Amino acid sequence: MKLAVSVKAITLSAAISATLCFVPHAQAQQADATIPDAPRELRAAWITTVYNGNWPSKPGLPVAQQQQELIAILDKAKAVNLNAVVFQVRPGGDAMYDSKLEPWSEYLTGRQGQAPQPYYDPLSFAVEEAHKRGMQLHAWFNPYRAATRLSGAFTDNHVSKTMPEATVKLDKLMWLDPGSKRAQDHSIAVIMDVVRRYDIDGVQFDDYFYPYSSEVAKVGMDSLDDGSWKQYQAAGGPMSRDDWRRENVNTLMRRVYESIKQTKPRVYFGISPFGIWRPGYPAGIAGLDAYNSLYADARKWLQEGWLDYCSPQLYWELSKPAQSYPKLLAWWVEQNAKGRHIWPGISITGVGSEKTPTDDVLARLDLTRKQPGATGVIYFSSLPLLKDQGQIATRLKQTAYATPALVPPSPWLDNTAPAALVANVVRDVATGSMALQWAVPQEADAFLVTIYARVNNAWQFDIVPAATQGYKFASTGAVPDMVAVSVVDRMGNESPKQSVSLRGDTSISIPAPVTAPALPGSR
């Protein structure tokens, strides 16, 4: 955590109450209106589990090692000042969490249907650890992929056994028939089970709707939905097959969005479609036609407002004019009739190579920041950040992400600011260093606390989880002459900034110093 006077968030709970004496701040004072606002942008990374892409590094690892690997990813994300992760929880008809609807994933334990031993729930663990670090966690589902293999043992509760009529074998994958109402109902039930039972911040789909043509080259696309298509025709359905396919996918998108909003309105629904809607949109763009091959009408979902954010996969380097990053990004923003978030996906898979220089990634981030209507990015994936491949993590931390940022607010979901927080100050007799302490009421929707400090006439800030209940300014460096705090809820709404009295009771000393890195100035 960063704040120009060397700071660190510390969990102060009951222990600090016994060692630090705080001075009650009798009445909250609204802070000076000249305090600059904290930066706002989504900074996220995907954590892939299919094929053990990011986590766990291989199936069947001891539970302690699985947890250590996930903590390392989250620690690195936090160190780079990311504020969200997108965690793949349903690689293909299975679950990286404790589900009664689908089997445990073989990518977790090495055997489909086998729970971790000793038992733990990876999704509960991931949510808790992300929130401890002040980061959102979005659960990433594949709604149609049923399996990533054709042979081997499948459990009795796998979709290939429970609904064989809606499960189709492709070249190397199994797929759920998008035209099957039963398959659609099942996927929605799986998603809503997670929304109800877990404290996730969002649900996300990636670009997989109908499979890519290369994945059905041998069997043909028609084999995927022949049964449901014939039923539709027999019932007198008027649409062409292509329109019918798109409408089936559209129906799933709308139903998922409506189901989430009826159950937990604050949970985002986001989609990360292929970056090109159709060739020629905008002019000069060439590539895969997602509208006619994946049957994904992502422009319609955006225009109808059936999502809270759109993260088109703009994975091409700036050297690719036929897939121009700035032109495609501007086009997606232009389609955003409902004012949803546009958070493009940037691939860092080969970052540091001749093909994908680190400077190219940073340039795409800069172009995103300059594009009105685009308010963040998601990186594919977390592994290059963890490895600091091409020094991408180092470069981000030194430049664009030198200071933390709040997520942009979502006023169509919730625009009510949380109640203001009243904090108190404590001081160390020997060194004069300061710490803040606060208590969050049980009923308060407090996710983060933002600390604003004026040092040498310049404002800096830091962001910490509200549950930490405390924050310490280390004794080295300049001392703030003004401090203010605010509360931020899960939707990014921020309370009014409240001044904190710097008069502290110096009669009781802090028994042990807390060290922390120096915080750079705000950008």
Short mmCIF file of C-alpha atoms in Angstrom, two decimals:
data_model
loop_
_atom_site.label_atom_id
_atom_site.label_comp_id
_atom_site.label_asym_id
_atom_site.label_seq_id
_atom_site.Cartn_x
_atom_site.Cartn_y
_atom_site.Cartn_z
CA MET A 1 0.00 0.00 0.00
CA LYS A 2 1.34 3.43 -0.79
CA LEU A 3 1.23 6.88 0.73
CA ALA A 4 4.17 9.25 0.43
CA VAL A 5 5.03 9.08 4.08
CA SER A 6 5.69 5.35 4.27
CA VAL A 7 2.44 3.78 5.28
CA LYS A 8 0.93 0.41 5.85
CA ALA A 9 -2.52 -0.87 6.56
CA ILE A 10 -2.59 -2.95 9.71
CA THR A 11 -5.26 -5.12 11.24
CA LEU A 12 -5.82 -3.41 14.51
CA SER A 13 -8.98 -5.07 15.95
CA ALA A 14 -8.87 -5.88 19.66
CA ALA A 15 -5.09 -5.96 19.94
CA ILE A 16 -4.60 -2.32 19.04
CA SER A 17 -7.27 -1.26 21.48
CA ALA A 18 -5.11 -2.60 24.27
CA THR A 19 -1.93 -0.89 23.14
CA LEU A 20 -3.02 2.35 21.49
CA CYS A 21 -5.11 5.02 23.12
CA PHE A 22 -7.30 6.85 20.64
CA VAL A 23 -8.85 10.28 20.93
CA PRO A 24 -12.56 10.32 20.08
CA HIS A 25 -13.43 12.69 17.28
CA ALA A 26 -16.66 14.05 18.69
CA GLN A 27 -18.17 15.17 15.38
CA ALA A 28 -17.23 14.35 11.83
CA GLN A 29 -16.07 17.37 9.85
CA GLN A 30 -16.48 17.43 6.09
CA ALA A 31 -13.05 17.73 4.55
CA ASP A 32 -11.66 20.54 2.46
CA ALA A 33 -13.31 20.48 -0.97
CA THR A 34 -9.91 20.99 -2.60
CA ILE A 35 -8.85 17.41 -1.82
CA PRO A 36 -8.43 15.72 -5.22
CA ASP A 37 -10.45 12.61 -5.96
CA ALA A 38 -8.80 9.21 -6.06
CA PRO A 39 -8.14 7.76 -9.53
CA ARG A 40 -10.95 5.60 -10.91
CA GLU A 41 -10.35 2.68 -13.25
CA LEU A 42 -10.76 -1.07 -13.27
CA ARG A 43 -7.44 -2.90 -13.12
CA ALA A 44 -8.03 -6.63 -13.32
CA ALA A 45 -6.51 -9.93 -14.47
CA TRP A 46 -8.00 -13.26 -15.45
CA ILE A 47 -7.04 -16.34 -13.41
CA THR A 48 -7.49 -19.35 -15.69
CA THR A 49 -8.04 -22.84 -14.30
CA VAL A 50 -8.83 -24.79 -17.50
CA TYR A 51 -5.83 -26.92 -18.50
CA ASN A 52 -4.23 -25.58 -15.29
CA GLY A 53 -3.33 -22.43 -17.19
CA ASN A 54 -2.76 -20.16 -14.16
CA TRP A 55 -3.95 -22.05 -11.12
CA PRO A 56 -3.35 -24.57 -9.72
CA SER A 57 -0.08 -25.13 -11.55
CA LYS A 58 -0.99 -28.81 -11.95
CA PRO A 59 -3.84 -31.05 -10.78
CA GLY A 60 -3.67 -32.94 -7.52
CA LEU A 61 -1.35 -30.62 -5.63
CA PRO A 62 -1.53 -30.70 -1.81
CA VAL A 63 -4.14 -28.28 -0.49
CA ALA A 64 -1.52 -26.14 1.25
CA GLN A 65 0.37 -25.71 -2.02
CA GLN A 66 -2.82 -24.86 -3.92
CA GLN A 67 -3.59 -22.15 -1.38
CA GLN A 68 -0.03 -20.83 -1.43
CA GLU A 69 -0.11 -20.56 -5.22
CA LEU A 70 -3.40 -18.69 -5.18
CA ILE A 71 -2.19 -16.34 -2.46
CA ALA A 72 0.94 -15.63 -4.52
CA ILE A 73 -1.24 -14.60 -7.50
CA LEU A 74 -3.41 -12.35 -5.32
CA ASP A 75 -0.39 -10.85 -3.56
CA LYS A 76 1.19 -9.99 -6.89
CA ALA A 77 -2.07 -8.50 -8.16
CA LYS A 78 -2.27 -6.34 -5.06
CA ALA A 79 1.39 -5.35 -5.26
CA VAL A 80 0.79 -4.11 -8.82
CA ASN A 81 -2.23 -2.13 -7.55
CA LEU A 82 -4.86 -4.18 -9.36
CA ASN A 83 -8.32 -3.91 -7.82
CA ALA A 84 -10.05 -7.00 -9.22
CA VAL A 85 -9.48 -10.56 -10.39
CA VAL A 86 -11.64 -12.74 -12.64
CA PHE A 87 -11.47 -16.34 -11.38
CA GLN A 88 -12.50 -19.23 -13.65
CA VAL A 89 -14.87 -21.41 -11.63
CA ARG A 90 -16.50 -23.58 -14.33
CA PRO A 91 -13.91 -24.68 -16.90
CA GLY A 92 -16.31 -27.14 -18.52
CA GLY A 93 -19.33 -28.75 -16.91
CA ASP A 94 -17.43 -28.95 -13.62
CA ALA A 95 -16.73 -26.81 -10.58
CA MET A 96 -13.72 -25.28 -8.86
CA TYR A 97 -15.95 -25.00 -5.77
CA ASP A 98 -18.27 -27.19 -3.71
CA SER A 99 -21.30 -27.75 -5.96
CA LYS A 100 -24.27 -30.07 -5.65
CA LEU A 101 -25.09 -29.50 -9.32
CA GLU A 102 -21.80 -30.39 -11.01
CA PRO A 103 -18.69 -32.44 -10.11
CA TRP A 104 -15.44 -31.17 -8.65
CA SER A 105 -13.04 -30.27 -11.46
CA GLU A 106 -10.26 -32.65 -12.39
CA TYR A 107 -8.03 -29.59 -12.80
CA LEU A 108 -8.18 -29.19 -9.04
CA THR A 109 -7.68 -32.70 -7.63
CA GLY A 110 -6.68 -34.72 -10.69
CA ARG A 111 -9.92 -36.70 -10.71
CA GLN A 112 -13.35 -35.44 -11.63
CA GLY A 113 -15.73 -35.51 -8.67
CA GLN A 114 -13.00 -35.79 -6.04
CA ALA A 115 -13.05 -33.09 -3.34
CA PRO A 116 -9.83 -31.56 -1.98
CA GLN A 117 -8.35 -33.38 1.00
CA PRO A 118 -8.19 -31.97 3.55
CA TYR A 119 -11.42 -30.30 2.50
CA TYR A 120 -11.63 -26.64 1.58
CA ASP A 121 -13.68 -24.63 -0.90
CA PRO A 122 -11.37 -22.82 -3.38
CA LEU A 123 -13.99 -20.23 -4.34
CA SER A 124 -14.74 -19.32 -0.73
CA PHE A 125 -11.00 -19.14 -0.11
CA ALA A 126 -10.38 -16.98 -3.20
CA VAL A 127 -13.22 -14.57 -2.35
CA GLU A 128 -12.03 -14.15 1.23
CA GLU A 129 -8.40 -13.62 0.24
CA ALA A 130 -9.27 -11.16 -2.55
CA HIS A 131 -11.49 -9.12 -0.22
CA LYS A 132 -8.76 -9.09 2.44
CA ARG A 133 -6.65 -7.28 -0.12
CA GLY A 134 -9.41 -4.86 -1.07
CA MET A 135 -9.94 -6.48 -4.47
CA GLN A 136 -13.14 -7.56 -6.16
CA LEU A 137 -13.53 -11.15 -7.31
CA HIS A 138 -15.63 -11.98 -10.37
CA ALA A 139 -16.59 -15.62 -11.00
CA TRP A 140 -15.92 -16.67 -14.60
CA PHE A 141 -18.19 -19.33 -16.12
CA ASN A 142 -18.17 -21.17 -19.43
CA PRO A 143 -21.92 -21.59 -20.06
CA TYR A 144 -21.75 -24.11 -22.93
CA ARG A 145 -18.47 -26.05 -22.73
CA ALA A 146 -19.35 -29.42 -21.18
CA ALA A 147 -15.89 -31.01 -21.07
CA THR A 148 -12.38 -30.52 -22.40
CA ARG A 149 -12.02 -34.21 -23.31
CA LEU A 150 -14.10 -36.93 -24.97
CA SER A 151 -12.93 -40.06 -23.17
CA GLY A 152 -12.18 -41.16 -19.64
CA ALA A 153 -14.42 -41.44 -16.61
CA PHE A 154 -17.22 -38.93 -16.03
CA THR A 155 -19.16 -38.76 -12.77
CA ASP A 156 -22.85 -39.57 -12.54
CA ASN A 157 -23.68 -35.88 -12.02
CA HIS A 158 -21.77 -34.67 -15.08
CA VAL A 159 -23.96 -33.26 -17.85
CA SER A 160 -22.88 -36.04 -20.23
CA LYS A 161 -24.74 -38.43 -17.88
CA THR A 162 -27.60 -36.24 -16.63
CA MET A 163 -28.60 -34.79 -20.01
CA PRO A 164 -26.94 -36.84 -22.76
CA GLU A 165 -29.51 -35.64 -25.31
CA ALA A 166 -28.20 -32.06 -24.87
CA THR A 167 -24.48 -32.92 -24.75
CA VAL A 168 -22.61 -33.19 -28.05
CA LYS A 169 -19.15 -34.53 -28.81
CA LEU A 170 -17.10 -32.25 -31.07
CA ASP A 171 -13.57 -32.85 -32.33
CA LYS A 172 -11.88 -32.71 -28.92
CA LEU A 173 -14.50 -31.14 -26.69
CA MET A 174 -18.00 -31.77 -25.38
CA TRP A 175 -20.53 -28.98 -25.75
CA LEU A 176 -23.99 -28.23 -24.45
CA ASP A 177 -26.48 -27.67 -27.25
CA PRO A 178 -27.28 -23.92 -27.13
CA GLY A 179 -30.73 -24.68 -28.56
CA SER A 180 -31.65 -26.97 -25.67
CA LYS A 181 -33.92 -25.33 -23.09
CA ARG A 182 -32.88 -27.95 -20.55
CA ALA A 183 -29.19 -27.18 -21.04
CA GLN A 184 -29.85 -23.45 -20.75
CA ASP A 185 -31.87 -23.92 -17.56
CA HIS A 186 -29.08 -26.00 -16.08
CA SER A 187 -26.36 -23.44 -16.80
CA ILE A 188 -28.48 -20.68 -15.28
CA ALA A 189 -29.10 -22.84 -12.19
CA VAL A 190 -25.34 -23.38 -11.81
CA ILE A 191 -24.60 -19.67 -12.07
CA MET A 192 -27.37 -18.61 -9.70
CA ASP A 193 -26.29 -21.22 -7.16
CA VAL A 194 -22.93 -19.44 -6.97
CA VAL A 195 -24.53 -15.98 -6.88
CA ARG A 196 -26.68 -17.01 -3.92
CA ARG A 197 -24.09 -18.92 -1.90
CA TYR A 198 -20.87 -16.95 -2.42
CA ASP A 199 -19.93 -13.34 -1.74
CA ILE A 200 -18.72 -12.76 -5.30
CA ASP A 201 -18.66 -9.31 -6.90
CA GLY A 202 -19.44 -10.34 -10.44
CA VAL A 203 -20.27 -13.08 -12.95
CA GLN A 204 -18.46 -13.18 -16.27
CA PHE A 205 -18.69 -15.10 -19.57
CA ASP A 206 -15.82 -15.16 -22.02
CA ASP A 207 -15.96 -15.51 -25.84
CA TYR A 208 -17.20 -19.11 -25.94
CA PHE A 209 -20.81 -19.34 -27.10
CA TYR A 210 -20.94 -21.54 -30.16
CA PRO A 211 -17.46 -23.05 -30.53
CA TYR A 212 -14.85 -21.80 -32.97
CA SER A 213 -14.96 -23.46 -36.40
CA SER A 214 -11.57 -25.12 -35.79
CA GLU A 215 -13.13 -27.03 -32.89
CA VAL A 216 -15.89 -28.49 -35.07
CA ALA A 217 -13.89 -28.95 -38.27
CA LYS A 218 -14.45 -32.73 -38.39
CA VAL A 219 -18.04 -33.01 -37.19
CA GLY A 220 -19.42 -29.71 -38.53
CA MET A 221 -21.34 -27.01 -36.69
CA ASP A 222 -24.74 -28.49 -37.54
CA SER A 223 -24.00 -31.59 -35.46
CA LEU A 224 -24.03 -29.37 -32.39
CA ASP A 225 -27.71 -28.42 -32.47
CA ASP A 226 -29.40 -30.72 -34.99
CA GLY A 227 -31.80 -32.16 -32.42
CA SER A 228 -33.04 -28.83 -31.06
CA TRP A 229 -33.14 -27.27 -34.54
CA LYS A 230 -35.41 -30.03 -35.85
CA GLN A 231 -37.69 -29.58 -32.85
CA TYR A 232 -37.87 -25.85 -33.56
CA GLN A 233 -38.73 -26.49 -37.22
CA ALA A 234 -41.34 -29.08 -36.31
CA ALA A 235 -43.01 -26.53 -34.04
CA GLY A 236 -43.25 -24.10 -36.96
CA GLY A 237 -40.41 -21.80 -35.93
CA PRO A 238 -40.04 -18.96 -38.48
CA MET A 239 -36.38 -17.96 -38.06
CA SER A 240 -33.43 -18.97 -40.21
CA ARG A 241 -30.96 -21.30 -38.54
CA ASP A 242 -28.38 -18.54 -38.04
CA ASP A 243 -30.95 -16.16 -36.53
CA TRP A 244 -32.31 -18.94 -34.35
CA ARG A 245 -28.83 -19.69 -33.04
CA ARG A 246 -28.20 -16.05 -32.18
CA GLU A 247 -31.58 -15.78 -30.51
CA ASN A 248 -30.84 -18.81 -28.32
CA VAL A 249 -27.62 -17.16 -27.12
CA ASN A 250 -29.41 -13.82 -26.71
CA THR A 251 -32.02 -15.49 -24.53
CA LEU A 252 -29.36 -16.93 -22.24
CA MET A 253 -27.68 -13.54 -21.86
CA ARG A 254 -30.96 -11.81 -21.00
CA ARG A 255 -32.08 -14.53 -18.58
CA VAL A 256 -28.76 -14.56 -16.73
CA TYR A 257 -28.75 -10.78 -16.38
CA GLU A 258 -32.32 -10.64 -15.15
CA SER A 259 -31.80 -13.55 -12.74
CA ILE A 260 -28.75 -11.91 -11.16
CA LYS A 261 -30.50 -8.56 -10.77
CA GLN A 262 -33.55 -10.17 -9.18
CA THR A 263 -31.36 -12.03 -6.68
CA LYS A 264 -28.36 -9.80 -5.90
CA PRO A 265 -28.58 -6.53 -7.85
CA ARG A 266 -25.09 -5.42 -6.81
CA VAL A 267 -23.42 -8.43 -8.51
CA TYR A 268 -22.07 -7.40 -11.92
CA PHE A 269 -22.75 -9.41 -15.05
CA GLY A 270 -19.94 -8.97 -17.54
CA ILE A 271 -19.11 -10.49 -20.90
CA SER A 272 -15.76 -10.66 -22.67
CA PRO A 273 -16.62 -11.30 -26.33
CA PHE A 274 -14.28 -11.76 -29.26
CA GLY A 275 -12.89 -8.30 -30.05
CA ILE A 276 -14.40 -8.03 -33.55
CA TRP A 277 -18.20 -7.99 -33.74
CA ARG A 278 -18.17 -8.25 -37.54
CA PRO A 279 -15.48 -7.54 -40.16
CA GLY A 280 -15.86 -4.01 -41.47
CA TYR A 281 -17.09 -2.66 -38.12
CA PRO A 282 -15.48 -0.18 -38.04
CA ALA A 283 -14.24 0.31 -41.59
CA GLY A 284 -10.94 -1.38 -42.34
CA ILE A 285 -11.27 -4.07 -39.65
CA ALA A 286 -10.76 -7.67 -40.78
CA GLY A 287 -10.89 -10.98 -38.95
CA LEU A 288 -13.26 -13.55 -37.55
CA ASP A 289 -16.99 -12.79 -37.83
CA ALA A 290 -18.17 -13.56 -34.29
CA TYR A 291 -21.75 -12.67 -35.26
CA ASN A 292 -21.90 -15.38 -37.93
CA SER A 293 -19.51 -18.01 -36.56
CA LEU A 294 -19.85 -17.86 -32.76
CA TYR A 295 -23.44 -16.55 -33.06
CA ALA A 296 -22.56 -13.90 -30.53
CA ASP A 297 -24.36 -10.60 -31.08
CA ALA A 298 -22.39 -8.76 -28.41
CA ARG A 299 -23.41 -5.38 -29.81
CA LYS A 300 -27.05 -6.23 -29.11
CA TRP A 301 -26.29 -7.24 -25.51
CA LEU A 302 -24.53 -3.94 -24.98
CA GLN A 303 -27.26 -1.89 -26.63
CA GLU A 304 -30.01 -3.68 -24.70
CA GLY A 305 -28.17 -3.27 -21.40
CA TRP A 306 -28.09 -7.02 -20.65
CA LEU A 307 -24.72 -6.62 -18.99
CA ASP A 308 -22.93 -4.31 -16.58
CA TYR A 309 -19.60 -4.35 -18.37
CA CYS A 310 -18.23 -5.40 -21.72
CA SER A 311 -14.61 -6.51 -22.04
CA PRO A 312 -13.99 -7.10 -25.77
CA GLN A 313 -10.88 -9.17 -26.26
CA LEU A 314 -8.65 -6.67 -28.06
CA TYR A 315 -5.64 -8.94 -27.96
CA TRP A 316 -3.84 -7.59 -31.03
CA GLU A 317 -0.60 -5.61 -30.92
CA LEU A 318 -0.54 -2.06 -32.26
CA SER A 319 1.35 -3.32 -35.32
CA LYS A 320 -1.88 -4.96 -36.61
CA PRO A 321 -3.81 -2.25 -38.52
CA ALA A 322 -6.51 -4.69 -39.66
CA GLN A 323 -7.29 -5.26 -35.98
CA SER A 324 -6.55 -1.71 -34.85
CA TYR A 325 -6.74 -1.43 -31.08
CA PRO A 326 -7.76 2.25 -30.95
CA LYS A 327 -10.33 1.91 -33.76
CA LEU A 328 -11.94 -1.19 -32.26
CA LEU A 329 -11.98 0.32 -28.78
CA ALA A 330 -13.65 3.50 -30.05
CA TRP A 331 -16.22 1.40 -31.95
CA TRP A 332 -17.20 -0.60 -28.86
CA VAL A 333 -17.56 2.62 -26.88
CA GLU A 334 -19.86 4.00 -29.61
CA GLN A 335 -22.19 0.98 -29.23
CA ASN A 336 -22.61 1.59 -25.50
CA ALA A 337 -26.11 3.07 -25.59
CA LYS A 338 -26.88 2.27 -21.95
CA GLY A 339 -23.66 3.70 -20.51
CA ARG A 340 -22.25 0.43 -19.19
CA HIS A 341 -18.57 -0.09 -18.38
CA ILE A 342 -16.18 -0.73 -21.27
CA TRP A 343 -13.13 -2.58 -19.94
CA PRO A 344 -11.19 -4.03 -22.89
CA GLY A 345 -9.16 -7.20 -22.52
CA ILE A 346 -5.43 -6.89 -23.23
CA SER A 347 -3.34 -10.01 -23.80
CA ILE A 348 0.02 -10.15 -22.03
CA THR A 349 0.61 -13.84 -22.80
CA GLY A 350 3.73 -13.18 -24.88
CA VAL A 351 4.73 -9.90 -23.29
CA GLY A 352 8.43 -9.15 -23.48
CA SER A 353 8.86 -10.94 -26.80
CA GLU A 354 9.73 -9.33 -30.10
CA LYS A 355 6.11 -9.79 -31.18
CA THR A 356 4.64 -8.27 -28.02
CA PRO A 357 7.05 -5.74 -26.50
CA THR A 358 6.21 -4.53 -23.03
CA ASP A 359 6.05 -0.99 -24.41
CA ASP A 360 3.25 -2.11 -26.73
CA VAL A 361 1.15 -3.29 -23.77
CA LEU A 362 1.77 -0.04 -21.91
CA ALA A 363 0.88 1.95 -25.03
CA ARG A 364 -2.46 0.12 -25.31
CA LEU A 365 -3.18 0.92 -21.67
CA ASP A 366 -2.40 4.57 -22.37
CA LEU A 367 -4.73 4.56 -25.40
CA THR A 368 -7.47 3.11 -23.22
CA ARG A 369 -7.04 5.88 -20.68
CA LYS A 370 -7.27 8.47 -23.44
CA GLN A 371 -10.47 6.98 -24.89
CA PRO A 372 -13.55 8.64 -23.35
CA GLY A 373 -15.97 5.97 -22.20
CA ALA A 374 -13.34 3.30 -21.50
CA THR A 375 -12.57 3.07 -17.81
CA GLY A 376 -10.19 0.18 -17.22
CA VAL A 377 -8.69 -3.02 -18.61
CA ILE A 378 -8.50 -6.74 -17.85
CA TYR A 379 -5.23 -8.54 -18.54
CA PHE A 380 -5.02 -12.04 -19.96
CA SER A 381 -3.74 -13.47 -17.83
CA SER A 382 -2.39 -13.34 -14.27
CA LEU A 383 0.58 -15.65 -14.91
CA PRO A 384 2.81 -13.14 -16.79
CA LEU A 385 2.15 -10.65 -13.98
CA LEU A 386 3.13 -13.23 -11.36
CA LYS A 387 6.33 -14.05 -13.25
CA ASP A 388 6.98 -10.39 -14.11
CA GLN A 389 7.42 -11.55 -17.68
CA GLY A 390 9.01 -8.83 -19.76
CA GLN A 391 9.06 -6.80 -16.53
CA ILE A 392 5.36 -6.09 -17.09
CA ALA A 393 4.53 -6.05 -13.37
CA THR A 394 7.54 -3.89 -12.57
CA ARG A 395 6.80 -1.43 -15.37
CA LEU A 396 3.11 -1.12 -14.46
CA LYS A 397 3.96 -0.49 -10.81
CA GLN A 398 6.59 2.10 -11.67
CA THR A 399 4.41 4.02 -14.11
CA ALA A 400 0.67 3.68 -14.74
CA TYR A 401 -0.15 1.84 -11.51
CA ALA A 402 2.17 3.64 -9.12
CA THR A 403 -0.81 4.49 -6.91
CA PRO A 404 -3.97 2.51 -6.15
CA ALA A 405 -7.32 3.24 -7.79
CA LEU A 406 -10.99 2.79 -6.97
CA VAL A 407 -13.25 0.94 -9.38
CA PRO A 408 -15.58 3.20 -11.40
CA PRO A 409 -19.08 3.52 -9.92
CA SER A 410 -22.09 1.80 -11.50
CA PRO A 411 -24.97 4.26 -10.99
CA TRP A 412 -27.53 2.10 -12.85
CA LEU A 413 -27.02 -0.52 -10.10
CA ASP A 414 -26.59 1.68 -7.04
CA ASN A 415 -25.78 5.36 -6.66
CA THR A 416 -26.29 5.73 -2.91
CA ALA A 417 -23.12 6.73 -1.09
CA PRO A 418 -22.37 4.96 2.19
CA ALA A 419 -22.46 6.85 5.45
CA ALA A 420 -19.37 8.88 6.30
CA LEU A 421 -16.75 7.23 8.48
CA VAL A 422 -15.44 8.80 11.68
CA ALA A 423 -11.81 7.93 12.37
CA ASN A 424 -9.57 8.70 15.32
CA VAL A 425 -5.84 9.31 15.56
CA VAL A 426 -3.29 7.79 17.91
CA ARG A 427 0.36 8.86 18.32
CA ASP A 428 3.57 7.25 19.43
CA VAL A 429 5.17 9.20 22.31
CA ALA A 430 8.71 8.37 21.30
CA THR A 431 8.59 9.01 17.57
CA GLY A 432 5.48 11.10 17.00
CA SER A 433 4.29 8.69 14.29
CA MET A 434 0.56 8.48 13.74
CA ALA A 435 -2.02 5.77 13.21
CA LEU A 436 -5.68 5.92 12.34
CA GLN A 437 -8.34 3.76 13.89
CA TRP A 438 -11.98 3.30 12.94
CA ALA A 439 -14.91 1.02 13.53
CA VAL A 440 -17.36 0.13 10.81
CA PRO A 441 -20.99 -0.30 11.95
CA GLN A 442 -22.40 -3.74 11.22
CA GLU A 443 -25.12 -2.30 9.00
CA ALA A 444 -22.72 -0.16 6.95
CA ASP A 445 -21.98 -1.22 3.37
CA ALA A 446 -18.29 -0.51 3.76
CA PHE A 447 -15.80 -2.33 1.57
CA LEU A 448 -12.83 0.06 1.44
CA VAL A 449 -11.51 3.07 3.29
CA THR A 450 -9.65 5.73 1.34
CA ILE A 451 -7.10 7.80 3.27
CA TYR A 452 -6.17 11.24 1.94
CA ALA A 453 -3.10 12.95 3.43
CA ARG A 454 -1.58 16.35 2.70
CA VAL A 455 2.20 16.28 2.91
CA ASN A 456 4.32 19.29 1.97
CA ASN A 457 1.24 20.90 0.37
CA ALA A 458 0.66 17.88 -1.92
CA TRP A 459 -2.20 15.40 -1.56
CA GLN A 460 -1.58 11.69 -1.64
CA PHE A 461 -3.90 8.82 -0.89
CA ASP A 462 -4.13 5.13 -0.11
CA ILE A 463 -6.88 2.52 -0.15
CA VAL A 464 -7.32 -0.25 2.42
CA PRO A 465 -10.04 -2.79 3.23
CA ALA A 466 -12.50 -1.31 5.72
CA ALA A 467 -12.34 -4.47 7.81
CA THR A 468 -8.71 -3.77 8.79
CA GLN A 469 -9.99 -1.05 11.15
CA GLY A 470 -6.63 0.67 11.25
CA TYR A 471 -3.87 2.35 9.30
CA LYS A 472 -0.42 3.48 10.36
CA PHE A 473 1.84 6.22 9.03
CA ALA A 474 5.43 5.13 9.60
CA SER A 475 7.73 7.43 11.51
CA THR A 476 10.08 8.13 8.59
CA GLY A 477 9.49 10.91 6.09
CA ALA A 478 7.35 14.01 6.26
CA VAL A 479 4.31 14.01 8.53
CA PRO A 480 0.87 14.91 7.12
CA ASP A 481 -0.58 18.21 8.27
CA MET A 482 -4.08 17.19 7.19
CA VAL A 483 -5.79 13.81 6.90
CA ALA A 484 -9.24 12.86 5.64
CA VAL A 485 -10.99 9.54 5.18
CA SER A 486 -13.90 8.20 3.15
CA VAL A 487 -15.78 4.92 2.86
CA VAL A 488 -16.28 3.11 -0.45
CA ASP A 489 -18.94 0.42 -0.93
CA ARG A 490 -18.90 -2.62 -3.20
CA MET A 491 -20.35 -0.61 -6.09
CA GLY A 492 -17.60 2.01 -5.93
CA ASN A 493 -19.79 4.67 -4.29
CA GLU A 494 -17.74 6.92 -2.03
CA SER A 495 -18.93 8.72 1.09
CA PRO A 496 -18.11 12.38 1.69
CA LYS A 497 -14.51 12.86 2.77
CA GLN A 498 -14.27 13.52 6.50
CA SER A 499 -11.41 15.36 8.21
CA VAL A 500 -9.56 13.60 11.01
CA SER A 501 -8.27 15.58 13.95
CA LEU A 502 -4.49 15.23 14.21
CA ARG A 503 -4.53 15.81 17.96
CA GLY A 504 -3.54 12.48 19.40
CA ASP A 505 -3.10 11.34 22.98
CA THR A 506 0.66 10.96 23.38
CA SER A 507 0.56 9.44 26.86
CA ILE A 508 0.73 5.83 25.63
CA SER A 509 3.42 4.61 23.27
CA ILE A 510 3.12 2.10 20.46
CA PRO A 511 5.09 -0.95 21.62
CA ALA A 512 6.40 -2.11 18.24
CA PRO A 513 7.02 -0.13 15.06
CA VAL A 514 5.23 -1.09 11.85
CA THR A 515 7.40 -0.86 8.76
CA ALA A 516 6.03 -0.12 5.32
CA PRO A 517 7.24 0.87 1.85
CA ALA A 518 7.37 4.51 0.84
CA LEU A 519 4.33 5.75 -1.05
CA PRO A 520 4.85 7.68 -4.29
CA GLY A 521 2.88 10.82 -4.95
CA SER A 522 -0.47 10.59 -6.67
CA ARG A 523 -0.52 10.72 -10.46
#
